[in-house]
Amino acid sequence: MLVPAAAVSAGGCAWDGPMSTLIARSDVARDVLDLYALITWASIVIAVVVFGVLGYALLRFRDRPGAPLPPQTQGHPWLEIAWTIGPALILLLIAVPTVQVVFRTQIQAKPPDALEVVVRGHQWWWEFSYPGLDVVTANEFVVPAGRPVYFALEGPDVLHSFWVPKFGGKRDVVPGRRNAITVVPDTPGEYWGQCAEFCGASHANMGFRVVVATPADFDRWLAAQRAPAVDAGAAVAAGKALFAGSACVGCHTVRGVSTGVLGPDLTHFGSRRTLGAGLFPNALEPLAEWVRDAPRLKPGVKMPAFAYTDEQARALAAYLLSLE
Amino acid sequence: MSATRVDALPHAPAHAVGGVRGWLTTVDHKRIGILYGVSSFAFLLIGGLEALIIRAQLAQPNLGLVSAEFYNALFTMHGTTMVFLAIMPLNAAFFNYMVPLMIGARDVAFPRLNALSFWVFLAGGLFLNASFLFRTPPDVGWFGYANLTLRPFTPSPSVDFWNISLQLLGLSSIIAGVNFIATILNMRAPGMTLMRMPLFVWMTLIVQFLVVFAFPPITVGLIFLAFDRFFGTHFYNVAAGGDLHLWQHLFWIFGHPEVYILILPAFGIVSEVIPTFARKPLFGAPVMIYSGILIAFYGFGVWGHHMFAAGMGPVADAAFAIATMLIAIPTGVKIFNWLATLWGGTIRITTAFRFAAGLIGLFTIGGLSGIMHSSPPVDLQQHDTYFVVAHMHYVLIGGSLFGIFAGLHYWWPKMTGRLLDERLGRLYFWVMFVGFNVTFFPQHFLGALGMPRRIYTYSAETGWALWSLVSTIGAFILGVGVALFAVNALRSFRHGTLAPADPWDGRTLEWRTSSPPPPHDFDEIPPVYSRDTFWREKYGDRHGTKPVPRPPQPEAHGIHMPDPSVWPIVAAAGMLAAAFGALLQVALLVAGVAVTVVALFAFALEHHRNPAHADQVGELGVDHRKLAMWVFLGSECFFFGTLIATYLAYKGRSVVGPTPEEILNIPLTTLSTFDLLMSSLLMVLALAAAQRGDRRQTRLWLGGTIVFGVIFLGFQAYEFIEFAHEGLGLRTNLFGSTFFVLTGFHGAHVAVGVTWLATLLVLDLRGKLDVADAPKIEIAGLYWHFVDVVWIAIFTLVYLVP
């Protein structure tokens, strides 16, 4: 692991940044980092040889005034054979583990003991559902550590790509096709993901969060998600009334209140860390701005602007944040 | 072609037509090379400006210099411009200027087609950039993945600007490909066997084959996109059974060979520059040739490495991974051979040499990151991140652009008659080298830190800000370097030292004529004794024995240079007008098409008004035109192959509507197939008669072929109308889309053939054809038989096979 460490230290203090590919938190990611280290070493060896010879030749064989013509060597068959076979052997060294890891990590079939998460990539947000477990959420989801998670990828609009760098592996969301990727996350924590296939105006704004929890915490989360929307009572009554009486219900589901399916499910919106698919922290101020004018904050977003007053926007935001 | 006798004097008067009109109607390969060079450099600057705005926007998080939508257009245009309007035509500038000189020829095989290639390229470049004026620049990425490019997701004409300009550029490239293959195979000076050709000419030849075979798949992919957008077909419509992988496969089957199209010329330049300045022959020249051929051949087998995230399955992933690693072997061999050329040499450092040596180092880095990408598990962490951006710029700038700059500095004296300032050259070489590395090396880090591509901004929490800022600073430094080159170039015209014919003590034939060469290139066709033949003349072989000089052989009828022609630029203008018309106004479209058709007829017949030349046959003993037709038909194999493969891939995937079994009329189609086969027989008879000089029989059998062709078209029209009545149209279902596009394009080819034969028949009836014109009938016949064979394939695979 010396090489990735060297690479990360060369990369500056952000080596443990939230999207870093050099931190492995799943079986796939660890396999990948090992292979990456191997290839990096091989590359360094080749680079040292090439640059060494190049540098030496440029210094040693300079033209001097009055120098005669050099010997007009045309070639040297054995040397050429050697430097054809040499690289071929190095490539073999890379190819064998590559093929092994490919067959370990690129299988599309679902392992029998895996937790299935259906991922639907929309322009520009992520829908996550757990078939058979009656959980639907958006832009943030939880999985248990130490168990295979089978991500089944679907899309109703354009190509997207599902990528959590610290889990390794990346798989496109291809409308009309069922792609899948299986990983075993091994370390509890919060991880970032981002769409990795250009999908239009707000491609840059299509992030998500995945929380890896202990099995016990995961079960708790599942139970909370299955429950209908929390009713925080009088404190958010104004906001709730606004929500239920306006266009929100046409696009968003809050279980027990509304059934719209064009936009993200908001039943437990308050429990999420971010808003707008990773764009802003999920807090009152940014949320109030968002409900008033999402298009200004996220280019191309399908959610329109609304003519709420400041007070109305804050009430609505308070209500949404109460939906834990 | 028409001829102007030029007395064999050195520096004979330049052109019959002077000034601007001279440039607009030129068919001189040197002038066309300069036209390519100047326009592509302008596009390079535009693409560079787009890059600087991109880098400025990314210098810090959430900068807001440009809107998201405009940013998306910027990277789309930057990529499309740099690939198609900068690197490819800069390479073409050298193909045009240098290849005839290096093979000891006076021009290319088809000078007017050469001009047509340039003007169509310019039309394509102008059309693409006109999208800015219409405020709808393409914003779907240079690779335009479906289905983002379909109307529901991108309703504006931005995609159509992109589509049509790419088709124009593809047309330009394929025409040039055919031209240069015929030139290199047929017009080499006596004694220049293929193995004695300079490496740059070899790489050019290989690239032209790549072009003619790689472009047809994307041509078809773009046709499918245009039909989906304009006519409601379903090629990329998921709801109707379409598969979005189709676009990706077609694009990358083109796209991967395209990267070899971009780099091989640079490799060829380095293989000229390094030996010249090391004063030694290229080490292992035959292996350098074979490795170039292998790279090109294998290059068609690795496209899937762009699709490791697409879900092709582990078998396909592993196969493409291994194939990609295999390509690294011939590529690595080239690096080692260049190093071995330097080893033991006497190296003179010039600006040209610096860029060539720089390529060796920088391409090695790009190649190594390429090896990382070849391993799918590793690639999946790098795909669509800045790691790939780093890789591609190391090979495209460190490779292609540095190679082009090496060529510019090496051949500048030959092309302009002036030397570039070496001290200024040293300065901006280092500015560019440092600027380039500061821009792109940190992008490896950004990729490793997870920064995706094609994002207009990012948050501060990601930790990408530091290296993004560094990269931006580097980009501006690189820009300064390029600007300094432009200064050097402009100054050289007034203040540059006058260049002798052979300023570098060169090895190849271009150095054997003046700087710049006279219009007819060489006063006498030069003798060829070996590879590096000019060096052999100067210094002799390994034992210092110089070859016995051959006595001068003045051409018996003097030197004939082709006359200028106005039709290439007129045809291109017609195409440009038609392109605008397709997006704006049907009347303009019709007018543009009409102008193009008239211009193409005038082009073809202009030739005809003048006596044929005996020197249309080259060393292979094959007429230029026949060789060109065979190459073109090779390209057409890929065109129809792609259409047929799509039909087969989509078979059975229609969601609704009539199926083939329900609607195809086999008995009727058997009749029309028989008719087309018989027409080929008649064509054979027509050619035999033409070769005998029997005008009456020629006209009879030509007429017969035309009649049978028209009957075939009649059958097809009947079939299409019947199908419409029975409920199968272009947009009914996937079967309708694939069937009508495939058979429709085949029918269009038959129609073109009928028109061609009719033109020949009319010429014959007016007494304009004689036995010496039999090759014209022959090549029309080749085309006709090919279209026939394609029909046999279609009839079998579409109609007969259940």
Short mmCIF file of C-alpha atoms in Angstrom, two decimals, chain B residues 338-744:
data_model
loop_
_atom_site.label_atom_id
_atom_site.label_comp_id
_atom_site.label_asym_id
_atom_site.label_seq_id
_atom_site.Cartn_x
_atom_site.Cartn_y
_atom_site.Cartn_z
CA TRP B 338 13.27 6.24 -30.90
CA LEU B 339 15.48 6.03 -27.82
CA ALA B 340 17.79 3.68 -29.68
CA THR B 341 17.93 6.15 -32.56
CA LEU B 342 19.13 8.83 -30.17
CA TRP B 343 21.63 6.47 -28.58
CA GLY B 344 25.02 6.84 -30.13
CA GLY B 345 23.94 9.72 -32.31
CA THR B 346 25.28 13.25 -32.62
CA ILE B 347 22.31 15.23 -31.43
CA ARG B 348 21.71 18.78 -32.59
CA ILE B 349 19.16 20.45 -30.34
CA THR B 350 16.72 22.59 -32.30
CA THR B 351 13.15 23.62 -31.52
CA ALA B 352 11.82 20.86 -33.75
CA PHE B 353 13.97 18.35 -31.93
CA ARG B 354 12.82 19.56 -28.51
CA PHE B 355 9.18 18.99 -29.39
CA ALA B 356 9.97 15.54 -30.76
CA ALA B 357 11.97 14.57 -27.68
CA GLY B 358 9.24 16.07 -25.52
CA LEU B 359 6.73 13.80 -27.22
CA ILE B 360 8.77 10.73 -26.31
CA GLY B 361 8.63 11.61 -22.62
CA LEU B 362 5.11 12.94 -22.45
CA PHE B 363 3.56 10.22 -24.56
CA THR B 364 5.19 7.67 -22.28
CA ILE B 365 3.32 9.18 -19.34
CA GLY B 366 0.09 9.21 -21.33
CA GLY B 367 0.67 5.64 -22.39
CA LEU B 368 1.24 4.49 -18.82
CA SER B 369 -1.98 6.07 -17.58
CA GLY B 370 -3.54 4.34 -20.57
CA ILE B 371 -2.31 1.01 -19.23
CA MET B 372 -4.06 1.81 -15.98
CA HIS B 373 -7.26 2.43 -17.89
CA SER B 374 -6.90 -0.88 -19.68
CA SER B 375 -7.62 -2.76 -16.45
CA PRO B 376 -11.40 -2.54 -15.92
CA PRO B 377 -11.41 -2.65 -12.11
CA VAL B 378 -8.90 0.18 -11.93
CA ASP B 379 -10.55 1.97 -14.83
CA LEU B 380 -13.87 2.02 -13.07
CA GLN B 381 -12.35 4.33 -10.46
CA GLN B 382 -10.86 6.50 -13.21
CA HIS B 383 -13.53 6.44 -15.91
CA ASP B 384 -15.30 9.77 -16.28
CA THR B 385 -12.90 11.45 -13.86
CA TYR B 386 -10.08 13.89 -14.34
CA PHE B 387 -7.70 10.97 -14.47
CA VAL B 388 -8.93 10.29 -17.98
CA VAL B 389 -8.72 13.98 -18.81
CA ALA B 390 -5.09 13.86 -17.73
CA HIS B 391 -4.42 10.72 -19.78
CA MET B 392 -6.04 12.05 -22.91
CA HIS B 393 -4.27 15.38 -22.79
CA TYR B 394 -0.90 13.74 -22.25
CA VAL B 395 -1.41 11.75 -25.42
CA LEU B 396 -3.20 14.47 -27.39
CA ILE B 397 -1.08 17.48 -26.41
CA GLY B 398 2.09 15.75 -25.23
CA GLY B 399 1.68 13.39 -28.17
CA SER B 400 -0.25 14.81 -31.12
CA LEU B 401 0.25 18.53 -30.57
CA PHE B 402 3.93 18.30 -29.69
CA GLY B 403 4.40 16.12 -32.76
CA ILE B 404 2.62 18.73 -34.87
CA PHE B 405 4.77 21.47 -33.40
CA ALA B 406 7.86 19.42 -34.15
CA GLY B 407 6.65 19.14 -37.73
CA LEU B 408 5.87 22.83 -37.92
CA HIS B 409 9.36 23.80 -36.84
CA TYR B 410 10.99 21.12 -38.97
CA TRP B 411 9.13 21.88 -42.18
CA TRP B 412 8.57 25.60 -41.71
CA PRO B 413 11.62 26.51 -43.82
CA LYS B 414 10.49 24.17 -46.58
CA MET B 415 6.96 25.56 -46.66
CA THR B 416 7.71 29.26 -46.21
CA GLY B 417 11.31 29.69 -47.29
CA ARG B 418 12.11 31.22 -43.88
CA LEU B 419 13.65 29.89 -40.72
CA LEU B 420 11.86 30.33 -37.40
CA ASP B 421 13.86 32.02 -34.66
CA GLU B 422 15.54 29.27 -32.64
CA ARG B 423 16.02 31.29 -29.45
CA LEU B 424 12.36 32.27 -29.28
CA GLY B 425 11.58 28.65 -30.08
CA ARG B 426 13.60 27.44 -27.14
CA LEU B 427 11.76 29.88 -24.89
CA TYR B 428 8.24 28.89 -25.83
CA PHE B 429 9.09 25.21 -25.99
CA TRP B 430 9.88 25.39 -22.28
CA VAL B 431 6.91 27.64 -21.56
CA MET B 432 4.65 25.13 -23.29
CA PHE B 433 6.33 22.14 -21.68
CA VAL B 434 6.10 23.57 -18.18
CA GLY B 435 2.63 25.01 -18.74
CA PHE B 436 1.36 21.72 -20.12
CA ASN B 437 2.68 19.65 -17.21
CA VAL B 438 1.45 22.13 -14.59
CA THR B 439 -1.98 21.96 -16.19
CA PHE B 440 -2.33 18.24 -16.59
CA PHE B 441 -0.14 16.38 -14.14
CA PRO B 442 -2.24 17.54 -11.17
CA GLN B 443 -5.30 16.28 -12.98
CA HIS B 444 -4.11 12.76 -12.21
CA PHE B 445 -4.43 13.76 -8.55
CA LEU B 446 -7.84 15.29 -9.11
CA GLY B 447 -8.98 12.06 -10.70
CA ALA B 448 -7.57 10.00 -7.86
CA LEU B 449 -9.41 12.31 -5.48
CA GLY B 450 -12.62 11.50 -7.29
CA MET B 451 -13.32 14.61 -9.38
CA PRO B 452 -15.73 13.64 -12.17
CA ARG B 453 -15.51 15.06 -15.67
CA ARG B 454 -17.90 17.51 -17.23
CA ILE B 455 -18.92 19.26 -14.05
CA TYR B 456 -19.23 23.03 -14.17
CA THR B 457 -18.42 23.45 -10.51
CA TYR B 458 -17.74 21.64 -7.24
CA SER B 459 -17.96 22.33 -3.53
CA ALA B 460 -15.07 23.32 -1.30
CA GLU B 461 -15.53 20.23 0.85
CA THR B 462 -14.34 17.95 -1.94
CA GLY B 463 -10.76 19.13 -1.54
CA TRP B 464 -10.37 19.67 -5.31
CA ALA B 465 -9.76 23.41 -5.12
CA LEU B 466 -5.99 23.41 -4.71
CA TRP B 467 -5.08 21.27 -7.71
CA SER B 468 -7.82 22.84 -9.80
CA LEU B 469 -6.25 26.24 -9.23
CA VAL B 470 -2.78 24.93 -10.06
CA SER B 471 -4.12 23.33 -13.23
CA THR B 472 -5.76 26.59 -14.27
CA ILE B 473 -2.55 28.53 -13.81
CA GLY B 474 -0.77 25.97 -15.96
CA ALA B 475 -3.37 26.37 -18.70
CA PHE B 476 -2.71 30.06 -19.00
CA ILE B 477 1.03 29.44 -19.13
CA LEU B 478 0.47 26.93 -21.93
CA GLY B 479 -1.63 29.53 -23.73
CA VAL B 480 1.21 32.03 -23.51
CA GLY B 481 3.52 29.48 -25.06
CA VAL B 482 1.22 28.92 -28.02
CA ALA B 483 0.86 32.66 -28.46
CA LEU B 484 4.64 33.03 -28.54
CA PHE B 485 4.79 30.46 -31.31
CA ALA B 486 2.26 32.52 -33.27
CA VAL B 487 4.51 35.56 -32.79
CA ASN B 488 7.51 33.62 -34.06
CA ALA B 489 5.54 32.43 -37.05
CA LEU B 490 4.33 35.89 -38.01
CA ARG B 491 7.74 37.47 -37.52
CA SER B 492 9.43 34.87 -39.68
CA PHE B 493 7.64 36.13 -42.80
CA ARG B 494 9.42 39.47 -42.59
CA HIS B 495 12.44 38.88 -40.40
CA GLY B 496 13.16 35.18 -40.66
CA THR B 497 16.47 34.13 -42.19
CA LEU B 498 15.98 32.92 -45.75
CA ALA B 499 16.06 29.15 -45.77
CA PRO B 500 18.18 27.02 -48.07
CA ALA B 501 16.75 23.93 -49.69
CA ASP B 502 18.25 21.66 -47.02
CA PRO B 503 18.68 23.58 -43.75
CA TRP B 504 18.84 20.52 -41.47
CA ASP B 505 20.98 18.17 -43.60
CA GLY B 506 17.92 16.04 -44.12
CA ARG B 507 17.45 12.48 -45.23
CA THR B 508 14.33 12.56 -47.39
CA LEU B 509 13.27 13.93 -50.76
CA GLU B 510 11.51 17.10 -49.69
CA TRP B 511 14.92 18.59 -48.89
CA ARG B 512 16.05 18.02 -52.44
CA THR B 513 13.99 20.86 -53.86
CA SER B 514 13.95 24.57 -53.13
CA SER B 515 12.41 26.20 -50.05
CA PRO B 516 9.61 26.71 -50.85
CA PRO B 517 9.34 24.32 -53.76
CA PRO B 518 8.33 25.58 -57.20
CA PRO B 519 4.70 25.00 -58.19
CA HIS B 520 5.67 21.78 -59.93
CA ASP B 521 7.61 20.58 -56.86
CA PHE B 522 10.63 19.13 -58.64
CA ASP B 523 12.30 20.24 -61.84
CA GLU B 524 13.00 16.56 -62.41
CA ILE B 525 11.52 13.62 -60.60
CA PRO B 526 14.28 12.71 -58.14
CA PRO B 527 16.12 9.39 -58.16
CA VAL B 528 15.44 6.96 -55.31
CA TYR B 529 18.22 4.65 -54.15
CA SER B 530 17.11 3.44 -50.72
CA ARG B 531 15.24 4.45 -47.61
CA ASP B 532 16.61 7.90 -46.58
CA THR B 533 17.51 8.22 -50.23
CA PHE B 534 18.66 11.86 -50.09
CA TRP B 535 21.08 11.02 -47.28
CA ARG B 536 22.36 8.15 -49.38
CA GLU B 537 23.03 10.56 -52.24
CA LYS B 538 24.90 12.93 -49.97
CA TYR B 539 26.86 10.52 -47.80
CA GLY B 540 26.69 7.15 -49.51
CA ASP B 541 25.92 3.85 -47.86
CA ARG B 542 27.51 2.30 -44.78
CA HIS B 543 30.81 2.08 -46.61
CA GLY B 544 30.53 5.63 -47.82
CA THR B 545 29.93 4.53 -51.41
CA LYS B 546 27.74 7.05 -53.15
CA PRO B 547 25.26 5.83 -55.73
CA VAL B 548 25.98 6.34 -59.39
CA PRO B 549 24.04 9.48 -60.32
CA ARG B 550 21.36 8.83 -62.89
CA PRO B 551 21.28 11.11 -65.92
CA PRO B 552 18.46 13.67 -65.78
CA GLN B 553 15.29 12.45 -67.45
CA PRO B 554 13.25 15.40 -68.61
CA GLU B 555 9.61 14.58 -69.13
CA ALA B 556 8.79 13.96 -72.76
CA HIS B 557 5.82 16.33 -72.92
CA GLY B 558 7.04 18.86 -70.37
CA ILE B 559 5.58 19.18 -66.92
CA HIS B 560 1.80 19.24 -66.84
CA MET B 561 0.21 20.77 -63.78
CA PRO B 562 -3.54 20.63 -63.25
CA ASP B 563 -5.56 23.79 -63.77
CA PRO B 564 -7.34 25.46 -60.90
CA SER B 565 -11.05 24.75 -60.51
CA VAL B 566 -13.92 26.69 -59.01
CA TRP B 567 -16.16 23.67 -58.47
CA PRO B 568 -14.72 22.39 -55.19
CA ILE B 569 -15.46 25.61 -53.33
CA VAL B 570 -18.84 25.98 -55.03
CA ALA B 571 -19.84 22.44 -54.06
CA ALA B 572 -18.77 23.05 -50.47
CA ALA B 573 -20.68 26.32 -50.39
CA GLY B 574 -23.74 24.47 -51.63
CA MET B 575 -23.35 21.93 -48.83
CA LEU B 576 -22.98 24.70 -46.27
CA ALA B 577 -26.13 26.37 -47.54
CA ALA B 578 -27.98 23.07 -47.45
CA ALA B 579 -26.81 22.51 -43.87
CA PHE B 580 -28.24 25.84 -42.79
CA GLY B 581 -31.36 25.12 -44.79
CA ALA B 582 -31.89 21.84 -42.99
CA LEU B 583 -32.22 23.78 -39.74
CA LEU B 584 -33.81 26.98 -40.93
CA GLN B 585 -35.76 26.86 -44.18
CA VAL B 586 -36.61 24.18 -46.68
CA ALA B 587 -36.12 26.57 -49.59
CA LEU B 588 -32.52 27.14 -48.56
CA LEU B 589 -32.02 23.39 -48.19
CA VAL B 590 -33.33 22.78 -51.70
CA ALA B 591 -31.21 25.58 -53.14
CA GLY B 592 -28.11 24.29 -51.37
CA VAL B 593 -28.64 20.76 -52.59
CA ALA B 594 -29.22 22.03 -56.12
CA VAL B 595 -26.01 24.06 -56.09
CA THR B 596 -24.09 21.08 -54.74
CA VAL B 597 -25.45 18.70 -57.38
CA VAL B 598 -24.75 21.13 -60.20
CA ALA B 599 -21.26 21.77 -58.88
CA LEU B 600 -20.51 18.06 -58.59
CA PHE B 601 -21.69 17.44 -62.14
CA ALA B 602 -19.61 20.36 -63.38
CA PHE B 603 -16.66 18.98 -61.44
CA ALA B 604 -17.00 15.56 -63.02
CA LEU B 605 -17.58 16.85 -66.53
CA GLU B 606 -14.95 19.58 -66.32
CA HIS B 607 -12.43 16.82 -66.25
CA HIS B 608 -14.04 15.31 -69.23
CA ARG B 609 -13.57 18.24 -71.53
CA ASN B 610 -9.86 17.62 -71.56
CA PRO B 611 -7.74 14.82 -72.91
CA ALA B 612 -7.04 11.89 -70.61
CA HIS B 613 -3.51 11.37 -69.45
CA ALA B 614 -1.48 8.26 -69.80
CA ASP B 615 0.12 8.75 -66.40
CA GLN B 616 -2.99 7.72 -64.51
CA VAL B 617 -1.48 4.31 -63.87
CA GLY B 618 1.04 3.85 -61.10
CA GLU B 619 3.64 1.33 -60.08
CA LEU B 620 1.00 -1.24 -59.18
CA GLY B 621 -0.29 -1.08 -62.74
CA VAL B 622 -3.71 0.00 -61.53
CA ASP B 623 -5.43 3.14 -62.76
CA HIS B 624 -5.73 5.82 -60.03
CA ARG B 625 -9.48 5.89 -60.38
CA LYS B 626 -9.87 2.15 -60.08
CA LEU B 627 -7.69 2.09 -56.97
CA ALA B 628 -9.74 4.94 -55.51
CA MET B 629 -12.98 3.12 -56.27
CA TRP B 630 -11.78 -0.05 -54.54
CA VAL B 631 -10.84 1.93 -51.45
CA PHE B 632 -14.17 3.72 -51.50
CA LEU B 633 -15.99 0.41 -51.81
CA GLY B 634 -14.03 -0.83 -48.80
CA SER B 635 -15.39 2.11 -46.89
CA GLU B 636 -18.88 1.32 -48.16
CA CYS B 637 -18.52 -2.21 -46.83
CA PHE B 638 -18.25 -0.72 -43.37
CA PHE B 639 -21.17 1.61 -44.07
CA PHE B 640 -23.54 -1.11 -45.14
CA GLY B 641 -22.05 -3.54 -42.65
CA THR B 642 -23.05 -1.18 -39.86
CA LEU B 643 -26.58 -0.75 -41.23
CA ILE B 644 -27.03 -4.51 -41.60
CA ALA B 645 -25.54 -5.24 -38.18
CA THR B 646 -27.98 -2.79 -36.61
CA TYR B 647 -30.87 -4.43 -38.41
CA LEU B 648 -29.80 -7.82 -37.08
CA ALA B 649 -29.11 -6.54 -33.56
CA TYR B 650 -32.57 -5.02 -33.40
CA LYS B 651 -34.32 -8.01 -34.93
CA GLY B 652 -37.16 -9.18 -32.76
CA ARG B 653 -37.01 -6.21 -30.44
CA SER B 654 -39.97 -4.31 -31.84
CA VAL B 655 -42.57 -3.63 -29.19
CA VAL B 656 -45.53 -3.28 -31.56
CA GLY B 657 -46.56 -3.42 -35.14
CA PRO B 658 -46.07 -5.61 -38.16
CA THR B 659 -43.27 -8.13 -37.97
CA PRO B 660 -41.11 -9.12 -40.94
CA GLU B 661 -42.90 -12.46 -41.36
CA GLU B 662 -46.24 -10.71 -41.64
CA ILE B 663 -45.28 -8.16 -44.22
CA LEU B 664 -42.26 -9.04 -46.36
CA ASN B 665 -43.17 -10.16 -49.86
CA ILE B 666 -40.50 -12.75 -50.65
CA PRO B 667 -41.69 -13.76 -54.12
CA LEU B 668 -41.81 -10.18 -55.33
CA THR B 669 -38.45 -9.35 -53.84
CA THR B 670 -36.98 -12.45 -55.44
CA LEU B 671 -38.01 -11.01 -58.77
CA SER B 672 -36.44 -7.65 -58.07
CA THR B 673 -33.27 -9.35 -56.86
CA PHE B 674 -33.10 -11.32 -60.06
CA ASP B 675 -33.57 -8.08 -61.98
CA LEU B 676 -30.66 -6.45 -60.16
CA LEU B 677 -28.43 -9.46 -60.75
CA MET B 678 -29.25 -9.35 -64.44
CA SER B 679 -28.37 -5.69 -64.50
CA SER B 680 -24.88 -6.61 -63.37
CA LEU B 681 -24.61 -8.99 -66.30
CA LEU B 682 -25.58 -6.18 -68.63
CA MET B 683 -22.98 -3.98 -66.99
CA VAL B 684 -20.32 -6.59 -67.69
CA LEU B 685 -21.36 -6.61 -71.34
CA ALA B 686 -21.24 -2.83 -71.44
CA LEU B 687 -17.69 -2.79 -70.14
CA ALA B 688 -16.56 -5.46 -72.58
CA ALA B 689 -18.01 -3.44 -75.43
CA ALA B 690 -16.34 -0.27 -74.18
CA GLN B 691 -12.99 -1.97 -73.96
CA ARG B 692 -13.43 -3.18 -77.56
CA GLY B 693 -14.37 0.32 -78.67
CA ASP B 694 -17.79 -0.85 -79.84
CA ARG B 695 -19.83 2.29 -79.21
CA ARG B 696 -23.16 0.87 -80.31
CA GLN B 697 -22.99 -2.09 -77.99
CA THR B 698 -21.66 0.06 -75.15
CA ARG B 699 -24.68 2.29 -75.44
CA LEU B 700 -27.02 -0.66 -75.73
CA TRP B 701 -25.80 -2.47 -72.66
CA LEU B 702 -25.38 0.70 -70.61
CA GLY B 703 -28.94 1.60 -71.46
CA GLY B 704 -30.03 -1.89 -70.51
CA THR B 705 -28.32 -1.66 -67.14
CA ILE B 706 -30.02 1.64 -66.50
CA VAL B 707 -33.42 0.22 -67.40
CA PHE B 708 -32.96 -2.76 -65.11
CA GLY B 709 -31.78 -0.44 -62.35
CA VAL B 710 -34.84 1.70 -62.73
CA ILE B 711 -37.02 -1.41 -62.66
CA PHE B 712 -35.41 -2.38 -59.35
CA LEU B 713 -36.16 1.05 -57.97
CA GLY B 714 -39.70 0.68 -59.21
CA PHE B 715 -40.08 -2.59 -57.35
CA GLN B 716 -38.73 -0.91 -54.24
CA ALA B 717 -41.08 2.03 -54.53
CA TYR B 718 -43.99 -0.36 -54.94
CA GLU B 719 -42.87 -2.28 -51.87
CA PHE B 720 -42.56 0.86 -49.74
CA ILE B 721 -46.02 2.03 -50.75
CA GLU B 722 -47.57 -1.38 -50.09
CA PHE B 723 -45.97 -1.46 -46.65
CA ALA B 724 -47.32 1.99 -45.89
CA HIS B 725 -50.81 0.77 -46.76
CA GLU B 726 -50.35 -2.26 -44.56
CA GLY B 727 -49.32 -0.12 -41.62
CA LEU B 728 -45.53 -0.23 -41.66
CA GLY B 729 -43.77 3.12 -41.84
CA LEU B 730 -40.43 4.54 -40.73
CA ARG B 731 -41.72 5.35 -37.32
CA THR B 732 -44.15 2.52 -36.75
CA ASN B 733 -41.74 0.36 -34.82
CA LEU B 734 -38.09 -0.65 -34.60
CA PHE B 735 -38.45 -2.99 -37.58
CA GLY B 736 -39.83 -0.12 -39.66
CA SER B 737 -36.97 2.13 -38.66
CA THR B 738 -34.20 -0.35 -39.36
CA PHE B 739 -35.78 -1.81 -42.50
CA PHE B 740 -36.55 1.44 -44.27
CA VAL B 741 -33.26 3.09 -43.41
CA LEU B 742 -31.25 0.08 -44.58
CA THR B 743 -33.14 -0.58 -47.81
CA GLY B 744 -33.70 3.13 -48.36
#
